Tab-separated table of C-alpha atoms in Angstrom:
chain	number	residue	atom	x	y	z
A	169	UNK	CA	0.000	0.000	0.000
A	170	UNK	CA	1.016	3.320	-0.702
A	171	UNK	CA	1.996	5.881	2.163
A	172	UNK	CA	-0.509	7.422	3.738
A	173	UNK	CA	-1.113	10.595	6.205
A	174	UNK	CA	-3.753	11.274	8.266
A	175	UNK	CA	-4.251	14.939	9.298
A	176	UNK	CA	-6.991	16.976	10.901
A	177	UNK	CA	-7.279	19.912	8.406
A	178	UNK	CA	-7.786	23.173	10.156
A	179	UNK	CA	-10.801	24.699	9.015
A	180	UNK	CA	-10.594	28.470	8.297
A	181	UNK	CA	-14.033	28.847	9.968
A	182	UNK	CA	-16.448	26.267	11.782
A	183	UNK	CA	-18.631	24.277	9.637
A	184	UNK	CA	-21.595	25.577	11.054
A	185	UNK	CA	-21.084	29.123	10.663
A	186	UNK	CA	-23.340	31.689	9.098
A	187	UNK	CA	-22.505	33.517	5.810
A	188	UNK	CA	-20.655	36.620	6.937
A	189	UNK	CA	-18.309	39.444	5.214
A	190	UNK	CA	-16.402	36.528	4.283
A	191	UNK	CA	-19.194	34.946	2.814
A	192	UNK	CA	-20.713	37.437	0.577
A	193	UNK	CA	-23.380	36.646	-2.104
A	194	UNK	CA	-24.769	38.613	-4.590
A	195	UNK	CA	-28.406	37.488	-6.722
A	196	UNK	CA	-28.669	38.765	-10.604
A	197	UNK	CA	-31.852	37.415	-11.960
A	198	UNK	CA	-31.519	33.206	-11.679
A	199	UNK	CA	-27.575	33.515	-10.703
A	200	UNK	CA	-26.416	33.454	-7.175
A	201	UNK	CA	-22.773	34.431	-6.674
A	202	UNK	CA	-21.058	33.731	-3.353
A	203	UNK	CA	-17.451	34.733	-2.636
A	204	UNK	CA	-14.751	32.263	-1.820
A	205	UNK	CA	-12.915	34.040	0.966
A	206	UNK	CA	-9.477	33.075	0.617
A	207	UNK	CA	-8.622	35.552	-2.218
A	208	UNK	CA	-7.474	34.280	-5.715
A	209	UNK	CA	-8.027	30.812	-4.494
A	210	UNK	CA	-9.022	29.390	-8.123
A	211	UNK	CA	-11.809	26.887	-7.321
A	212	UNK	CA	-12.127	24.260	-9.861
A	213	UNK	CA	-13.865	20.688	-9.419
A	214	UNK	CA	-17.431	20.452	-7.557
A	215	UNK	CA	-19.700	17.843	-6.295
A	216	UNK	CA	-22.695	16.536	-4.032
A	217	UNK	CA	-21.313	15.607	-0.487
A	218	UNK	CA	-23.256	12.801	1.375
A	219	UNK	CA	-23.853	15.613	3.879
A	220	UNK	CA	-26.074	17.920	1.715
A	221	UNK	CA	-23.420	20.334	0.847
A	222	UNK	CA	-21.324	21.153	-2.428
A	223	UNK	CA	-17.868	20.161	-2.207
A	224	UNK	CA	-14.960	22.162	-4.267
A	225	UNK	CA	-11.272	22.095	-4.613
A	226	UNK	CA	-9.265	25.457	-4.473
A	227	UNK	CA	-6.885	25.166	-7.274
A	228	UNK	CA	-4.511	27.755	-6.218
A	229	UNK	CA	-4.854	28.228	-2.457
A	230	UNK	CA	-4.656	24.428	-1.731
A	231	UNK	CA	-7.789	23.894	-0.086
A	232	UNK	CA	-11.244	21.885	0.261
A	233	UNK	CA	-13.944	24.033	0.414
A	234	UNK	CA	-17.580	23.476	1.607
A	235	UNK	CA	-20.769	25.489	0.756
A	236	UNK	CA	-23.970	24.928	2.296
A	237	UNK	CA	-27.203	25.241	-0.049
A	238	UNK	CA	-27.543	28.696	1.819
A	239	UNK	CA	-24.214	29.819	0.962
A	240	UNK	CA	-21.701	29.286	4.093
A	241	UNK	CA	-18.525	28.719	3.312
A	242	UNK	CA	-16.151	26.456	5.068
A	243	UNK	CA	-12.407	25.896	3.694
A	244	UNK	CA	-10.486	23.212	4.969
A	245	UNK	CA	-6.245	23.534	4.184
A	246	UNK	CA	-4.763	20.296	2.330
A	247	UNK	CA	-1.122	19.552	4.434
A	248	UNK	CA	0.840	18.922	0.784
A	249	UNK	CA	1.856	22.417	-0.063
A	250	UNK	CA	1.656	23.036	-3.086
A	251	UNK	CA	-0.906	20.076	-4.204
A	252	UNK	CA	-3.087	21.856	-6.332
A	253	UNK	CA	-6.416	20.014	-5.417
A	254	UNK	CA	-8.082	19.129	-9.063
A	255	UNK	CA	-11.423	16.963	-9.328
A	256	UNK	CA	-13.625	16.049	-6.175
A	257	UNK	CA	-16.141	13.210	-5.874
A	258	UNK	CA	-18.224	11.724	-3.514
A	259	UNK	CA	-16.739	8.439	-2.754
A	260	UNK	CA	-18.705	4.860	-1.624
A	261	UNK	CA	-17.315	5.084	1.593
A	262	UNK	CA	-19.087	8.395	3.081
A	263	UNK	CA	-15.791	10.516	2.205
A	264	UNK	CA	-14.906	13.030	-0.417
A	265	UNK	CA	-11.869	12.091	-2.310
A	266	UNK	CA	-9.835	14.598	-4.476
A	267	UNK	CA	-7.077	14.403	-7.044
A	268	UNK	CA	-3.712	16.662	-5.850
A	269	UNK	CA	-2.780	17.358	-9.508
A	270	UNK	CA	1.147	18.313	-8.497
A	271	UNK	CA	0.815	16.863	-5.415
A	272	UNK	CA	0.868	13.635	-7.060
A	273	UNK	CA	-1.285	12.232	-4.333
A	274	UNK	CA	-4.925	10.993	-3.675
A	275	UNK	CA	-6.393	12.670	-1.167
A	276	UNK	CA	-9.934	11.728	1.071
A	277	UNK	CA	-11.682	14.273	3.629
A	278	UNK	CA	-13.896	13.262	6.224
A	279	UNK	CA	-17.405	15.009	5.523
A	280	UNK	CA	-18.798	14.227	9.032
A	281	UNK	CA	-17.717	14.906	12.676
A	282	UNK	CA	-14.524	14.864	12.450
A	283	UNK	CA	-15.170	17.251	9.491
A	284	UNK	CA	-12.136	17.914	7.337
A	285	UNK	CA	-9.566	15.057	8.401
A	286	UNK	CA	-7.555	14.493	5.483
A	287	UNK	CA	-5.984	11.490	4.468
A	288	UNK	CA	-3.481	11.563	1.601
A	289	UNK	CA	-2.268	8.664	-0.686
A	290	UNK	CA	0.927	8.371	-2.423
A	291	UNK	CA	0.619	7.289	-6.315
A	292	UNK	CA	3.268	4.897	-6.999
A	293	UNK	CA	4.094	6.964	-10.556
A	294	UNK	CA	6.226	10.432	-9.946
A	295	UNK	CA	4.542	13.241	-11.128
A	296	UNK	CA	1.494	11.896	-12.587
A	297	UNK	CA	-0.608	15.151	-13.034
A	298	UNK	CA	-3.694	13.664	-11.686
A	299	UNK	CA	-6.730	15.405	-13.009
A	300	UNK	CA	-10.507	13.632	-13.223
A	301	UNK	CA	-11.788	11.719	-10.602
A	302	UNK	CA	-15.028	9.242	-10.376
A	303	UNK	CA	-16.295	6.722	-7.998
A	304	UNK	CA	-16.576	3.224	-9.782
A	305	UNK	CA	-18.811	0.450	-10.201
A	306	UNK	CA	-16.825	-1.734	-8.086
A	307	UNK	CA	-16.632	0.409	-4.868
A	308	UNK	CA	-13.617	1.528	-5.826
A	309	UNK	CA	-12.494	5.371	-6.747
A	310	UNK	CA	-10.635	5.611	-10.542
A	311	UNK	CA	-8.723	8.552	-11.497
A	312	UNK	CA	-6.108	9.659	-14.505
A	313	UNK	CA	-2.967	10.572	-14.821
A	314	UNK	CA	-2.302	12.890	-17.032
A	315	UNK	CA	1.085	13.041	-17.904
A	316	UNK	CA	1.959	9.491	-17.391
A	317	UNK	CA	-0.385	8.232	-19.628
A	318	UNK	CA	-2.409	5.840	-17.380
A	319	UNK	CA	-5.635	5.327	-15.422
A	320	UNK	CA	-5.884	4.360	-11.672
A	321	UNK	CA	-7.865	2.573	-9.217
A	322	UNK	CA	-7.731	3.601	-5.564
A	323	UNK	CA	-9.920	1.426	-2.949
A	324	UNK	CA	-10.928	2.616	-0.230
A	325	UNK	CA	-8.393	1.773	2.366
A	326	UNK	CA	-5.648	3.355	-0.199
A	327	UNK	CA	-4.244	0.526	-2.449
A	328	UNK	CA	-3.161	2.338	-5.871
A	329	UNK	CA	-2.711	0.148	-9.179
A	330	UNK	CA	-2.416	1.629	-12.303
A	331	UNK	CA	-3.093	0.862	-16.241
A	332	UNK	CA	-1.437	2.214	-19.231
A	333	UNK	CA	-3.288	3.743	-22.038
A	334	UNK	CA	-1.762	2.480	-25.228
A	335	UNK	CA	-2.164	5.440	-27.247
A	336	UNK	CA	0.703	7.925	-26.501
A	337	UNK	CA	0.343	10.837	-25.057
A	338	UNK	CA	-3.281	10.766	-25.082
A	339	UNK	CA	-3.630	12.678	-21.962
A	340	UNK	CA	-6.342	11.656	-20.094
A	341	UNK	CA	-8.246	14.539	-18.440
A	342	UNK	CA	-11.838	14.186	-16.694
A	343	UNK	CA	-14.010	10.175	-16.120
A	344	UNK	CA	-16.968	9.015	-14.812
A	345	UNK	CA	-18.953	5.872	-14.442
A	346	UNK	CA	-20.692	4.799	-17.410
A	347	UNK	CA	-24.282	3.115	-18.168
A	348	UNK	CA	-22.700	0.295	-19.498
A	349	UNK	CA	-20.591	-0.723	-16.080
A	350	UNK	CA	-17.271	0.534	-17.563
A	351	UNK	CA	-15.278	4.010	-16.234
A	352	UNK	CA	-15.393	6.366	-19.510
A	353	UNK	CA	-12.583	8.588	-19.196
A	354	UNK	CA	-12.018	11.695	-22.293
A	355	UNK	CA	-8.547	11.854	-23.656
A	356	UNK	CA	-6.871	15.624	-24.541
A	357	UNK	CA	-5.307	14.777	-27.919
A	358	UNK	CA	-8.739	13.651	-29.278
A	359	UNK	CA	-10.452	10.707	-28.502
A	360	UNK	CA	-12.623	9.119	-25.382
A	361	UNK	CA	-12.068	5.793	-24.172
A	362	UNK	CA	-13.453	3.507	-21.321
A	363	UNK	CA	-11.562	0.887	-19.006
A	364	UNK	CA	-13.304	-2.136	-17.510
A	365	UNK	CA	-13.269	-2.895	-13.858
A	366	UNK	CA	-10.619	-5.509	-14.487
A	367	UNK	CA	-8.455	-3.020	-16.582
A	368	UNK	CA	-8.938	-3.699	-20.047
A	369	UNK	CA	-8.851	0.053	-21.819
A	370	UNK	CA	-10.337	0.472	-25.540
A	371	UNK	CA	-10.862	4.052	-26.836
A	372	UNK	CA	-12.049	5.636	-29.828
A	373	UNK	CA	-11.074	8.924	-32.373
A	374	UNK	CA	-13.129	11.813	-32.129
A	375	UNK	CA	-14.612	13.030	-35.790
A	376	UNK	CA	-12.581	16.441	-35.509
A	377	UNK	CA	-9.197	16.490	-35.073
A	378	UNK	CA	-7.533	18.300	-32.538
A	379	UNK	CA	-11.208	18.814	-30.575
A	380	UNK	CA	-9.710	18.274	-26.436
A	381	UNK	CA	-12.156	16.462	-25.005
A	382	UNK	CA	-12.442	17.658	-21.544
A	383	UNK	CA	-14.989	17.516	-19.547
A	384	UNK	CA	-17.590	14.043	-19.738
A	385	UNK	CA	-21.124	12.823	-18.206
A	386	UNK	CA	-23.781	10.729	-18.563
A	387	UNK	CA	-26.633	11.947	-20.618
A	388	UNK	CA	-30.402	11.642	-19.960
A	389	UNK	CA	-29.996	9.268	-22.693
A	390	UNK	CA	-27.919	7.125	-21.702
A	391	UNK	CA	-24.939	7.944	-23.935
A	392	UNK	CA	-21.623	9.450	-23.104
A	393	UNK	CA	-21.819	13.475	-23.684
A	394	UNK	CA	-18.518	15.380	-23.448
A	395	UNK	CA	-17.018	18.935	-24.448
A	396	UNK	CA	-14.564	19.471	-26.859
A	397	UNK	CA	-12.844	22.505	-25.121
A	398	UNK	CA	-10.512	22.985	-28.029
A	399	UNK	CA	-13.070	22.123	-31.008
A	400	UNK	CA	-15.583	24.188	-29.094
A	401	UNK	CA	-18.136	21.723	-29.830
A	402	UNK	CA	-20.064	19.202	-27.497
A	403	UNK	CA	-19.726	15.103	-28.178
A	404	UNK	CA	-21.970	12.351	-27.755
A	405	UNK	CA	-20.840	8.681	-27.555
A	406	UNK	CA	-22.931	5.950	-27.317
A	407	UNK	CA	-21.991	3.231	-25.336
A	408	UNK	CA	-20.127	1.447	-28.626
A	409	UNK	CA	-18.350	3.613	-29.318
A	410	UNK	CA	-20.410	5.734	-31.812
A	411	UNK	CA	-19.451	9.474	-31.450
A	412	UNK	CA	-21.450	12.736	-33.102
A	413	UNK	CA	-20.650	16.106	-32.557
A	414	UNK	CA	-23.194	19.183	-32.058
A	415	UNK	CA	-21.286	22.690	-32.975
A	416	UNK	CA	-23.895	24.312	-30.042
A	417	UNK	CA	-21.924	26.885	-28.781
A	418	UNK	CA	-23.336	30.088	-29.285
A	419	UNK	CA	-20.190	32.270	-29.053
A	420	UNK	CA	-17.276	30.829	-31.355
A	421	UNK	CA	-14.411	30.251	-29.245
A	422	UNK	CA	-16.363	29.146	-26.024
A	423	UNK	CA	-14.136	26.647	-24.980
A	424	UNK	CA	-16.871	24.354	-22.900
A	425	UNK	CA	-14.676	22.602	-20.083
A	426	UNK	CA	-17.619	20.303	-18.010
A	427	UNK	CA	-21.305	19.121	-18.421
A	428	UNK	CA	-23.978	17.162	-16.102
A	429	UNK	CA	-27.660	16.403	-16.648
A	430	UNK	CA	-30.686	17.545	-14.539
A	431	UNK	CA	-33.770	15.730	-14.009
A	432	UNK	CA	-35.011	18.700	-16.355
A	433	UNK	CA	-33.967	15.841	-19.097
A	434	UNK	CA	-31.611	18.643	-20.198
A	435	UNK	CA	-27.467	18.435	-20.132
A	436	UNK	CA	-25.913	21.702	-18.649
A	437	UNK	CA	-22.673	23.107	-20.026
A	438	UNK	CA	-19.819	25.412	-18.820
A	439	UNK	CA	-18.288	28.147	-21.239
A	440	UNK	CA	-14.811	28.917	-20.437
A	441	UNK	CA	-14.078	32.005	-22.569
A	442	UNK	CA	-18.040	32.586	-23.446
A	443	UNK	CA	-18.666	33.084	-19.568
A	444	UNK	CA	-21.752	31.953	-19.497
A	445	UNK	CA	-23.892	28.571	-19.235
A	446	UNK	CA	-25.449	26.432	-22.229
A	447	UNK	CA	-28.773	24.225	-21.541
A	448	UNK	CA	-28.893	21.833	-24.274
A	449	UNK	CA	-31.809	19.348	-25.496
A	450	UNK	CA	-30.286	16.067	-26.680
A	451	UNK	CA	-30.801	17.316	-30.164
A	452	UNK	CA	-28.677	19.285	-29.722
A	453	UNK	CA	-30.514	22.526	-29.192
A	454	UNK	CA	-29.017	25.476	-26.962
A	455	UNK	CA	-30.583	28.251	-24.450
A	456	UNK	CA	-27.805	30.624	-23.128
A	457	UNK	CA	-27.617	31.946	-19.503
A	458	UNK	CA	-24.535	34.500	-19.354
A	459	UNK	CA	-22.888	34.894	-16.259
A	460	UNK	CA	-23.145	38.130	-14.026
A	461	UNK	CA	-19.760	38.322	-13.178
A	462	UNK	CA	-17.223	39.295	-15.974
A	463	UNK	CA	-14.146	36.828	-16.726
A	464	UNK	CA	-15.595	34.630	-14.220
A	465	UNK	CA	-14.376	31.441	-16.059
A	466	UNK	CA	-16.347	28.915	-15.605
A	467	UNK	CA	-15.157	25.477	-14.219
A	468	UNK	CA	-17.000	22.629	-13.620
A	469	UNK	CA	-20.532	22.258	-12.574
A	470	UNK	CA	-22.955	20.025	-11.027
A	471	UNK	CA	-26.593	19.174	-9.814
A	472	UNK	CA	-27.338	20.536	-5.826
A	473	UNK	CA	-29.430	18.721	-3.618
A	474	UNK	CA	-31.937	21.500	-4.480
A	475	UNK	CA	-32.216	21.078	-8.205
A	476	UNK	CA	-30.413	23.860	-8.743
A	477	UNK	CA	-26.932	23.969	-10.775
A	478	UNK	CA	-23.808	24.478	-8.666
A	479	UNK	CA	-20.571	26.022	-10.521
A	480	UNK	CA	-17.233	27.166	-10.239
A	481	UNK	CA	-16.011	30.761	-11.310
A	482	UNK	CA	-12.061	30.082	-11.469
A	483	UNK	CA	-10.925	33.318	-12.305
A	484	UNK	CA	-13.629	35.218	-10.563
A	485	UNK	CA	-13.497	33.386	-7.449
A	486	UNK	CA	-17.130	32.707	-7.053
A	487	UNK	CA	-19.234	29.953	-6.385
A	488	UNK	CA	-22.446	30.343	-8.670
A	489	UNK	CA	-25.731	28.949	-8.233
A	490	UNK	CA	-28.278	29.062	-10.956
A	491	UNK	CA	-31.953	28.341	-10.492
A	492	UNK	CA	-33.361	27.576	-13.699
């Protein structure tokens, strides 16, 4: 097994605090912005927490954030300086685990008294660039390493193994669990791919060259959706291995980085440089919601507890809330 710390992060404020100064929000027509307070702190990956709250990773400041659905803000500091927390996701075991893209560590936080223990795993590659992370089918958490070229499986009590992609330098970026019992995972340099539980990989060319898939989900439909933030274009896989591509983006170079579904039966998209948010029909039809705050830079995003999309504004800071 790899090494392993435990170590009670130090919250910057108690979890049940009430939005203060620190916590500020502001409301322009469906958007709700709230303020990360450490400044600059570049949040990036979201998701649901088995507690009810959004979960985030601070990019720059090295932290774990929590928001309530009300909008307090709790930030918990990750003991790896420098670790540049990446992806979150709720894990089978109760915990949040998080990818430490420099750190070149797994890390798992403790949602429930004791909130914000932290518990870091070693990956056996050096300097993997770990990027998208995804609970599994088999109770296990699968993640990808970026610059090594290889997927990995984490259990729960921390044993790493890993599995080459045989396509160089595909760079795999974001994953999640597929319909079909598989792990689809997108790769960079143009194509998306899926490994099995027992490690088999198989992956497939994207229609436009050069398109960086990003950013992947699981559509009301059952297929694999993903966004080409390069081709500026959104891609749809079935489970075979049949991919289309919708050119959906109302503002040309809109870079879309990250995409979930709502029981709305609609898939919601981030715009990087468009600054705003797409809701798309599986047709491929488009409704845009631009954001209030300029150069916000939208990250990932995700479904809240109350039906409401959660979001990351990397470059502005924010956590956004929209309420279709």
């Amino acid at each position: 097994m790899p090494a392993a710390s435990d170590v009670p992060a130090a919250p910057d404020a108690p979890a049940d605090r009430a939005p203060d100064a620190a916590t500020e929000a502001s409301t322009t027509g469906p958007f709700t912005e709230f303020d990360v307070p450490t400044p600059a702190s570049s949040p990036w990956g979201i998701t649901l927490g088995p507690d009810g709250a959004l979960w985030f990773t601070e990019l720059v400041a090295g932290k774990i954030g929590r928001i309530t659905t009300a909008g307090a803000i709790t930030e918990f500091a990750i003991p790896t300086a420098m670790s540049d927390p990446f992806a979150i996701t709720a894990g089978p075991d109760g915990n949040l685990w998080f990818t430490e893209e420099y750190g070149g560590k797994i890390g798992r936080i403790t949602p429930v008294a004791p909130a914000g223990t932290i518990t870091e795993f070693d990956v056996p590659t050096p300097q993997p660039n770990l990027e998208g992370i995804a609970a599994g089918p088999d109770g296990n958490l699968w993640f990808t390493e970026a610059d090594t070229n290889k997927i990995g499986r984490i259990t729960p009590t921390g044993t790493v193994t890993e599995f080459p992609i045989a396509t160089p330098q595909s760079y795999p970026s974001y994953i999640v669990a597929g319909p079909d019992g598989n792990v689809w995972f997108t790769e960079a340099f143009g194509k998306v791919g899926f490994i099995t539980p027992a490690g088999k990989i198989t992956d497939y060319m994207c229609p436009t060259a050069g398109s960086g898939p990003v950013g992947i989900a699981v559509g009301p439909d059952g297929n694999l959706w993903f966004a080409e933030g390069a081709g500026h274009q959104i891609g749809r896989s079935t489970p075979a291995g049949v991919i289309a591509e919708f050119s959906v983006m109302p503002t040309g170079a809109a870079s879309p980085v990250s995409l979930t579904k709502r029981a709305d039966g609609y898939l919601w998209i981030t715009e990087q440089m468009g600054n705003q948010l797409i809701r798309m029909t599986i047709a491929g039809e488009a409704t845009s919601y631009p954001l209030p705050t300029a150069h916000a830079f939208p990250a990932l995003i995700v479904v809240g507890p109350d039906g409401n999309l959660w979001f990351t504004e990397s470059i502005g800071n924010k956590i956004g809330r929209l309420a279709p």
